[in-house]
PDB file of C-alpha atoms in Angstrom:
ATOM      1  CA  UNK A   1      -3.566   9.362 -18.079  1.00 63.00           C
ATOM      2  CA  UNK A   2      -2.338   6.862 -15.723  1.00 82.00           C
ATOM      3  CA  UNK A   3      -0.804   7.952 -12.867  1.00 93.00           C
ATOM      4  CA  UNK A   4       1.736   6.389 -10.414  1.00 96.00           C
ATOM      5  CA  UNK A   5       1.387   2.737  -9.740  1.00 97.00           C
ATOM      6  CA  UNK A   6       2.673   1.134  -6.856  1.00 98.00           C
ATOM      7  CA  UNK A   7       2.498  -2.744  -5.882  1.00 97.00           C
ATOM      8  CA  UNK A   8       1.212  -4.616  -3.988  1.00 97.00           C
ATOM      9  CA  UNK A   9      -0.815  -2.044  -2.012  1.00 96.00           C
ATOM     10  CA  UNK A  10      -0.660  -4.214   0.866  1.00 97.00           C
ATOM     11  CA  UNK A  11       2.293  -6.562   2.427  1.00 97.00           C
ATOM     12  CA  UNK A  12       2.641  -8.588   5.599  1.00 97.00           C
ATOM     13  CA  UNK A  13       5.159 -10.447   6.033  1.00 96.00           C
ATOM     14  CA  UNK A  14       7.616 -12.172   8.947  1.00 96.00           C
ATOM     15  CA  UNK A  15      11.019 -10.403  10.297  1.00 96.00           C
ATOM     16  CA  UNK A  16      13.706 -11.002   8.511  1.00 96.00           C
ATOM     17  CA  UNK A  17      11.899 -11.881   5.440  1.00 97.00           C
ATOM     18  CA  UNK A  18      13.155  -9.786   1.974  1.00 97.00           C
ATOM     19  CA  UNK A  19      10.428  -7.219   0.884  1.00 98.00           C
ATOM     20  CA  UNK A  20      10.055  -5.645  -2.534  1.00 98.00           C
ATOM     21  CA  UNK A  21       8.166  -2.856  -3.797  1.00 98.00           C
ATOM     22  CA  UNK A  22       7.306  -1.571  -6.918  1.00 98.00           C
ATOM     23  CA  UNK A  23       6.915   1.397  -8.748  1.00 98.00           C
ATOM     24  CA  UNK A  24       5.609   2.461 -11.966  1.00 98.00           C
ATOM     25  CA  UNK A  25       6.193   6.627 -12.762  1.00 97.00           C
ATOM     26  CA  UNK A  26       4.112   8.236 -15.110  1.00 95.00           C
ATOM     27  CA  UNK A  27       5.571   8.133 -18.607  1.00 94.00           C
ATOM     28  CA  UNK A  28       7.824  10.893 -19.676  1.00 91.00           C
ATOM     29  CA  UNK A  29       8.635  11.806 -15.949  1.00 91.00           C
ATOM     30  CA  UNK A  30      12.439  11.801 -15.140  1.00 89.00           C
ATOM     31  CA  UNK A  31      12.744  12.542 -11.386  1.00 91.00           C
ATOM     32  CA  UNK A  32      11.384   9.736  -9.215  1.00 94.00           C
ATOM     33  CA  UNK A  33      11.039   9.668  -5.741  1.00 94.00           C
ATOM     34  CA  UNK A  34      10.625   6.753  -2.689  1.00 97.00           C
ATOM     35  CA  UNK A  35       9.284   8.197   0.465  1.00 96.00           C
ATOM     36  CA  UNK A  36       8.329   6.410   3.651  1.00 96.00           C
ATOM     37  CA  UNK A  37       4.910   7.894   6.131  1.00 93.00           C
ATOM     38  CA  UNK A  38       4.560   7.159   9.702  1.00 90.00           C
ATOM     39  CA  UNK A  39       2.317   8.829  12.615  1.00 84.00           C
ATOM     40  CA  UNK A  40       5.803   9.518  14.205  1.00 82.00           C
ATOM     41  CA  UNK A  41       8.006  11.010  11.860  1.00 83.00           C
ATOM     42  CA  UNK A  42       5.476  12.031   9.140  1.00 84.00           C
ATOM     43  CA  UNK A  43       7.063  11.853   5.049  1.00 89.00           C
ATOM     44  CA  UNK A  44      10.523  11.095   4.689  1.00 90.00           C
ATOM     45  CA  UNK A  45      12.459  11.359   1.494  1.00 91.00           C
ATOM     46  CA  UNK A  46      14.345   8.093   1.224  1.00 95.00           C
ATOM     47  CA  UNK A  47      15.651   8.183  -2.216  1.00 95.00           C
ATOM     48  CA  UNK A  48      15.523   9.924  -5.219  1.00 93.00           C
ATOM     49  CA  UNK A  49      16.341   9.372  -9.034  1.00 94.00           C
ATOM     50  CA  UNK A  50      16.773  10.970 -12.195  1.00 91.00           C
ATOM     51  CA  UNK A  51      17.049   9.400 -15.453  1.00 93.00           C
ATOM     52  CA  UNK A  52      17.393   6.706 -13.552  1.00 95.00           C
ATOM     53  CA  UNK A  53      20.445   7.453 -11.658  1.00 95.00           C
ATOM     54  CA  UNK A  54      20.250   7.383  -7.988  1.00 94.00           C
ATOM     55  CA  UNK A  55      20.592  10.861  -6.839  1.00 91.00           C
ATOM     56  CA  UNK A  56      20.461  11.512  -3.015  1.00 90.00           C
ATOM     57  CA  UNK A  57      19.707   8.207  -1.199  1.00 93.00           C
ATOM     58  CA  UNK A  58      20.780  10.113   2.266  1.00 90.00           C
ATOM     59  CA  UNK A  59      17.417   9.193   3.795  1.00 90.00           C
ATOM     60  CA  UNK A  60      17.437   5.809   3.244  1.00 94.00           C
ATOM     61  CA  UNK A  61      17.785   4.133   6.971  1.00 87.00           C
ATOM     62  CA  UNK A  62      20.306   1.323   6.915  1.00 87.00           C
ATOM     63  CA  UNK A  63      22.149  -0.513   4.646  1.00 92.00           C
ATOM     64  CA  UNK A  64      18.967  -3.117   4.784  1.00 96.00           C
ATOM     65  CA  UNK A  65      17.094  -0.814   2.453  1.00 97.00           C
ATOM     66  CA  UNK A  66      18.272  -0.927  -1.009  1.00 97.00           C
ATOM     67  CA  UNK A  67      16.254   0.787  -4.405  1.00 98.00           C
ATOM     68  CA  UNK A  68      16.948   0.398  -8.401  1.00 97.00           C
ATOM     69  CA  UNK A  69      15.819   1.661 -10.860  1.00 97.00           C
ATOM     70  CA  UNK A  70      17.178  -0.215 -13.983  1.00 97.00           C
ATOM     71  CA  UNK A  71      14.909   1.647 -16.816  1.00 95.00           C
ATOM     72  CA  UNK A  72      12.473   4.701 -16.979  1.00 95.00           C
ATOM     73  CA  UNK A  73       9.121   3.052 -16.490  1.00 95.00           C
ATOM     74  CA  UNK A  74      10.170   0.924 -13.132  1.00 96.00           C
ATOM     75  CA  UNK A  75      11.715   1.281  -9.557  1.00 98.00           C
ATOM     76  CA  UNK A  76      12.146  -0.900  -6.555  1.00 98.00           C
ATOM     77  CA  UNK A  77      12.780  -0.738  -2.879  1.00 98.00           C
ATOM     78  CA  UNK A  78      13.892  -3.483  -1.470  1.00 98.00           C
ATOM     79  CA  UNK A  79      14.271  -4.455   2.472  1.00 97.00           C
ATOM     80  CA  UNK A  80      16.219  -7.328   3.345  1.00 97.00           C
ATOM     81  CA  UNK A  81      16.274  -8.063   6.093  1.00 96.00           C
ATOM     82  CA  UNK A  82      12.710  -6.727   6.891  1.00 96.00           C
ATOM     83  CA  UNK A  83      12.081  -5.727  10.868  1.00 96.00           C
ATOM     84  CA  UNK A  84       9.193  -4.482  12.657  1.00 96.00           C
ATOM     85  CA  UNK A  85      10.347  -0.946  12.623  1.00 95.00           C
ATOM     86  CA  UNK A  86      10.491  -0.940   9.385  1.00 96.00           C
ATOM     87  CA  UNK A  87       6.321  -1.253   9.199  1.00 97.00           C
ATOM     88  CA  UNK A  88       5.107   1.748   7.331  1.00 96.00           C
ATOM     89  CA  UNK A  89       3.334   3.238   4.109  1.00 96.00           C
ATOM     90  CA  UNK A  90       5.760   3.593   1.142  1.00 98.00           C
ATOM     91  CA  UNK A  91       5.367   5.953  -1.648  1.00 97.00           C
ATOM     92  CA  UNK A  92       6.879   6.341  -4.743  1.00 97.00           C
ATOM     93  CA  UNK A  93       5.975   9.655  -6.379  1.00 94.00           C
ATOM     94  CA  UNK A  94       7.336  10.920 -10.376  1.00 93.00           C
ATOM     95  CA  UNK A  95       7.713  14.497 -11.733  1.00 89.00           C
ATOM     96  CA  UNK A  96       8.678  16.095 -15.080  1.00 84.00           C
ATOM     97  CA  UNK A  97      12.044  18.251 -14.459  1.00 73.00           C
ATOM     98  CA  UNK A  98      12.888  21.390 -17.395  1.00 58.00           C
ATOM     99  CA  UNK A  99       9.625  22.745 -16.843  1.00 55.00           C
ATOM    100  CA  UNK A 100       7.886  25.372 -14.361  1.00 57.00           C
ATOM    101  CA  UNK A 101       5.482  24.203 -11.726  1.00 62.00           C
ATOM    102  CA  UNK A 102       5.632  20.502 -11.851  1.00 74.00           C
ATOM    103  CA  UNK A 103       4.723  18.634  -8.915  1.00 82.00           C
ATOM    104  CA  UNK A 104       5.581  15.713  -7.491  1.00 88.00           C
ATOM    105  CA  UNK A 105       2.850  12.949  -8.259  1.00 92.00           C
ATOM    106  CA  UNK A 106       2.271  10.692  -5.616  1.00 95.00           C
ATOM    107  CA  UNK A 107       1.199   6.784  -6.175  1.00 96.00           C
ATOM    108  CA  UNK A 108      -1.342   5.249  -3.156  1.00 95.00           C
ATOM    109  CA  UNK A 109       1.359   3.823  -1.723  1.00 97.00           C
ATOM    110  CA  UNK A 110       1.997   0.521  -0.215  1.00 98.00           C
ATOM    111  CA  UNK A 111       1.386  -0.726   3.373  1.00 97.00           C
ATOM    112  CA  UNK A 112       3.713  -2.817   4.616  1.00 97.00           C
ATOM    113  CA  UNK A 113       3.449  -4.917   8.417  1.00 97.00           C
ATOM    114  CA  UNK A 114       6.395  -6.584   9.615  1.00 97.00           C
ATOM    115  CA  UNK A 115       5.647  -9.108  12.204  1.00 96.00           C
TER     116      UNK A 115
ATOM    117  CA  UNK B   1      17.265  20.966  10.847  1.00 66.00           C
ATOM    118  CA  UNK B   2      13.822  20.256   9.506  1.00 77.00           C
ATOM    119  CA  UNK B   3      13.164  22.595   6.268  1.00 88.00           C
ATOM    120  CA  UNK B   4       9.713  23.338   6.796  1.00 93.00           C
ATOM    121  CA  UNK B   5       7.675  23.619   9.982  1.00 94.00           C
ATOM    122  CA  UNK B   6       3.914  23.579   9.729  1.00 95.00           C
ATOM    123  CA  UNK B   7       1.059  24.469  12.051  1.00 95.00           C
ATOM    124  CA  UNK B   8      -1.570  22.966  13.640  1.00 96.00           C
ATOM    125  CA  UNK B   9      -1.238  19.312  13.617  1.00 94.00           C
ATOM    126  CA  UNK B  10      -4.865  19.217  14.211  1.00 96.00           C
ATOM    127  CA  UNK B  11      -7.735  21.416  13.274  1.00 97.00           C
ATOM    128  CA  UNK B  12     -11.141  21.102  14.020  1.00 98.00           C
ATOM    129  CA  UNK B  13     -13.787  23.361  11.907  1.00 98.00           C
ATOM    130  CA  UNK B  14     -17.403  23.887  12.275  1.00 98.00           C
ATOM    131  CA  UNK B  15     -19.298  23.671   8.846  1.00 97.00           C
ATOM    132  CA  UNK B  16     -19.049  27.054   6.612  1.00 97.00           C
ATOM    133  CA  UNK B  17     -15.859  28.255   8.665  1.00 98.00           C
ATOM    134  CA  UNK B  18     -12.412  28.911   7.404  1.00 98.00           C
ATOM    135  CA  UNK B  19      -9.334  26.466   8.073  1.00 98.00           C
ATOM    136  CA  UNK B  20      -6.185  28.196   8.117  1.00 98.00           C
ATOM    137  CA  UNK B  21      -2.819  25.977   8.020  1.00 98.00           C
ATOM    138  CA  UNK B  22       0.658  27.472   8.382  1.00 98.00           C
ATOM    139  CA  UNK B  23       3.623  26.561   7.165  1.00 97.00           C
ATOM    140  CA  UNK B  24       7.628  28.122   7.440  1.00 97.00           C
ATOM    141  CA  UNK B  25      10.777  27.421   5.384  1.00 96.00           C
ATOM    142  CA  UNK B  26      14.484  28.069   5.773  1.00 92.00           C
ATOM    143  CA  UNK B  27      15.503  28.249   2.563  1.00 91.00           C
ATOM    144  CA  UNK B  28      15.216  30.939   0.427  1.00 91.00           C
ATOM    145  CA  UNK B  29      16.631  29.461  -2.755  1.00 89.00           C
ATOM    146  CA  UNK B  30      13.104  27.217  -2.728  1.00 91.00           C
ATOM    147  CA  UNK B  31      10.844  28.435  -5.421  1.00 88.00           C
ATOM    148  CA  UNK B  32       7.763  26.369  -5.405  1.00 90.00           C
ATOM    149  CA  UNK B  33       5.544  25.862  -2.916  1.00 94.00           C
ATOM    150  CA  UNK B  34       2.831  23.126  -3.364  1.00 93.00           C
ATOM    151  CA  UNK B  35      -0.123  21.705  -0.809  1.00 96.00           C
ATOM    152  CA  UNK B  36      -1.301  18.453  -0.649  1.00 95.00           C
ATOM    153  CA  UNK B  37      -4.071  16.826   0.217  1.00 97.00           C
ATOM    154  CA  UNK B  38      -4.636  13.567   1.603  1.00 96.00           C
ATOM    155  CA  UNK B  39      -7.274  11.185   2.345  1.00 96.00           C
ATOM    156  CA  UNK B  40      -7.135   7.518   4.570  1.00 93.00           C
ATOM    157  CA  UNK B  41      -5.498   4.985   1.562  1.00 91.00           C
ATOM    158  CA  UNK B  42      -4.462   6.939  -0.563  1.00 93.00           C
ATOM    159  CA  UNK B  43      -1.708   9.446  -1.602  1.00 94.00           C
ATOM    160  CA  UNK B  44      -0.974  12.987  -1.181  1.00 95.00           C
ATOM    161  CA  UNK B  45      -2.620  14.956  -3.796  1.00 94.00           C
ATOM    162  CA  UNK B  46      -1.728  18.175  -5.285  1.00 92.00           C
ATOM    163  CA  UNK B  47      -3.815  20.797  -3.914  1.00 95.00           C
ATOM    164  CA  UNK B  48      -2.829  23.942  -5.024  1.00 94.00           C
ATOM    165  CA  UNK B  49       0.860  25.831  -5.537  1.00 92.00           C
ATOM    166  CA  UNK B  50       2.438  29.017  -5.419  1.00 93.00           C
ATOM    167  CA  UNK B  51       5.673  30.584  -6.740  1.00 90.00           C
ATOM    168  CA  UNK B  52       7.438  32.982  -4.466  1.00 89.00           C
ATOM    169  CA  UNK B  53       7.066  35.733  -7.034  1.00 90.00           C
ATOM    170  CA  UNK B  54       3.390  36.587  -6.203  1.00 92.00           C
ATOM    171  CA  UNK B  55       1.752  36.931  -2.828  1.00 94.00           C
ATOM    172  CA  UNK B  56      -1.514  34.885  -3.208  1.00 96.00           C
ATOM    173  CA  UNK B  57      -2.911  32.415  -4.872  1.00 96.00           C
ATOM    174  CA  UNK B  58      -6.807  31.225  -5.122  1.00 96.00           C
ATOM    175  CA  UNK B  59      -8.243  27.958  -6.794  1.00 95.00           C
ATOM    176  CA  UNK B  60     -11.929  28.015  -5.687  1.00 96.00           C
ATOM    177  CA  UNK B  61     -12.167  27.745  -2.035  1.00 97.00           C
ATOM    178  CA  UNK B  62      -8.418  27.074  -1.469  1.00 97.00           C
ATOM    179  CA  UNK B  63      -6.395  30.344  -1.495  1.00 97.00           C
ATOM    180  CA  UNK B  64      -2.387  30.155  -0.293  1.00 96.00           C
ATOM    181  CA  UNK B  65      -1.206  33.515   0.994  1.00 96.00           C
ATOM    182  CA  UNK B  66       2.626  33.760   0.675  1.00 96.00           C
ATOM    183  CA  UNK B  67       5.052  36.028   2.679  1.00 95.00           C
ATOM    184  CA  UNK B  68       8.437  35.826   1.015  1.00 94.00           C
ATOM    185  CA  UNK B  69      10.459  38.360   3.265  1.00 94.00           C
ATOM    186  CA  UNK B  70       8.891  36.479   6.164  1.00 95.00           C
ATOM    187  CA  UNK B  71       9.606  32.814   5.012  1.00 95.00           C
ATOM    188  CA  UNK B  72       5.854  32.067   5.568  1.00 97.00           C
ATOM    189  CA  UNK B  73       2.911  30.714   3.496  1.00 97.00           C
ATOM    190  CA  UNK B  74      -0.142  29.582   4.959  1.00 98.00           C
ATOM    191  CA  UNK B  75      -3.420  27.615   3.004  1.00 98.00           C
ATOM    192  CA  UNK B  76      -7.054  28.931   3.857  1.00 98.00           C
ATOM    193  CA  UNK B  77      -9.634  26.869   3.055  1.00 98.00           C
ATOM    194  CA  UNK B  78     -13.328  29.110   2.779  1.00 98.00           C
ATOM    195  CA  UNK B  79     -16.083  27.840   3.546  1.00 98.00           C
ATOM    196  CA  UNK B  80     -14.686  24.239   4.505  1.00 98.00           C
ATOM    197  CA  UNK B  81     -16.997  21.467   4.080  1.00 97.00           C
ATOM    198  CA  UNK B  82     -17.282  17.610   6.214  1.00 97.00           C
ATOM    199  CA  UNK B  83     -15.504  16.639   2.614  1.00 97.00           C
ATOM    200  CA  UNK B  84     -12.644  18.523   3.035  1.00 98.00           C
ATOM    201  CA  UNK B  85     -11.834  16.587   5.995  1.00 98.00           C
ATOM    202  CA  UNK B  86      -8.275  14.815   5.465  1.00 97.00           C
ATOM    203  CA  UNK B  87      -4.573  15.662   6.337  1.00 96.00           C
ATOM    204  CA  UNK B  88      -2.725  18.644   4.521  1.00 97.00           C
ATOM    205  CA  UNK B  89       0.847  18.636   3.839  1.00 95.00           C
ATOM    206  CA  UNK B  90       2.879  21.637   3.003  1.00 96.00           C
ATOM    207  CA  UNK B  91       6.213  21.776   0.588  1.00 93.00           C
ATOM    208  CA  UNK B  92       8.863  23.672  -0.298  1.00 92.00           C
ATOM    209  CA  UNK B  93      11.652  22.884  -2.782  1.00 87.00           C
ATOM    210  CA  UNK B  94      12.903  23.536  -6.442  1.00 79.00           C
ATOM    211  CA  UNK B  95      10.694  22.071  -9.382  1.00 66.00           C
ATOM    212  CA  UNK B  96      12.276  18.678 -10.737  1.00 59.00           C
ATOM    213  CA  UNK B  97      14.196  18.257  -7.445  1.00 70.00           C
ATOM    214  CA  UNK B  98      13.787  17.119  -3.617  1.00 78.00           C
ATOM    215  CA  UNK B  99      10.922  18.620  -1.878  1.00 85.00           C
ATOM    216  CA  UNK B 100      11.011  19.040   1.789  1.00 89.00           C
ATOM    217  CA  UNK B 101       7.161  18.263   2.955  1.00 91.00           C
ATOM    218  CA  UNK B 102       6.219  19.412   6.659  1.00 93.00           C
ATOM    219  CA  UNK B 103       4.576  17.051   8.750  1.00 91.00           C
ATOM    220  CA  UNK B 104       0.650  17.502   8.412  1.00 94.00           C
ATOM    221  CA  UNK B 105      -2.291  18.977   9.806  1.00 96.00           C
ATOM    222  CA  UNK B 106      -5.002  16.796  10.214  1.00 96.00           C
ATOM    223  CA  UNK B 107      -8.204  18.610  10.028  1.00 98.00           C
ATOM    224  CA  UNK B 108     -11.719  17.799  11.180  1.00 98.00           C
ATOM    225  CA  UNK B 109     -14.718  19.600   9.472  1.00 98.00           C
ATOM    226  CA  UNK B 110     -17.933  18.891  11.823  1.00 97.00           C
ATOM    227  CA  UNK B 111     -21.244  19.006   9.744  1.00 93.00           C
TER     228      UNK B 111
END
């Protein structure tokens, strides 16, 4: 089975440039989730969906950061402008809700470098 | 207020030892417990998971021992080996809904 896809794996772009990111959940998952890791403040939940509706987006850090999610196989997080600060691995992650022990499955993430 | 708090953020084990990791939550509505594992590059990895309605849990070398009237759960790792080497997160939450993740323990197995 194919699990979580996330592109690109890599960005580095300028400040102030717009940044996109994209997620794929595993099919037949309904939660999906958009988490940011640094050294400093570890794995933060930044927003989270289900069936496509935006749920809790209380971790998401400024009005710069925006995410969609306009059908069941796709998401984005978009950062416009992008700033330095903002440099970080992003993760989307998808799990199946209505059922017992269901994890949250994690995609390899995306690096992103804001110069 | 930070959901779960986890011990060490660094371990280093000799070959053959045990690695213990700790982890405390605050809520005690949570009902599922996973680890993850996680290597350089790539994501967090479901390790092993416990529900707070039995005490321990053992996949292999990977046991979690869970302490529900303490609000505690820890992860031992037997006989941990130079590939076992990567950073652990532990989670608490409700299946299908936010998980709260603490923030890591690197560990270190020297061959």
């Amino acid at each position: 089975d194919a699990g979580v896809i996330q592109s690109p794996r890599h960005e580095v772009t300028e400040m102030g440039q717009e940044v996109t990111l994209r997620c794929k959940p595993i099919s037949g998952h309904d939660y999906l989730f958009w988490y940011r890791q640094t050294m400093m403040r570890g794995l933060e939940l930044l927003i989270y969906f289900n069936n496509n509706v935006p749920i809790d987006d209380s971790g998401m850090p400024e009005d710069r950061f925006s995410a969609k999610m306009p059908n069941a196989s796709f998401s984005t997080l978009k950062i416009q402008p992008s700033e330095p600060r903002d440099s970080a691995v992003y993760f989307c992650a998808s799990s199946l809700a209505g059922a017992v022990n269901q994890p949250q499955h994690f995609g390899d993430g995306t690096r992103l470098s804001i110069l | 207020q930070q959901q779960v708090k986890q011990s060490p953020q660094s371990l280093i084990v000799q070959k053959g030892g045990i690695s213990i990791i700790n982890c405390a939550y605050e809520n005690t509505a949570f009902d599922y417990f996973p680890w993850y594992q996680q290597f350089p590059g790539k994501g967090p990895a479901l390790l092993i998971a416990i529900r707070p309605d039995v005490s321990e849990k053992k996949e292999g070398r990977f046991t979690i021992s869970f302490n529900k009237s303490a609000k505690q759960f820890s992860l031992h790792i037997m006989d941990s080996q130079p590939g076992d080497s990567a950073t652990y997160f532990c989670a608490a939450g409700n299946t299908g809904n936010q998980f709260y993740f603490g923030t890591g323990t690197s560990l270190t197995v020297i061959p």
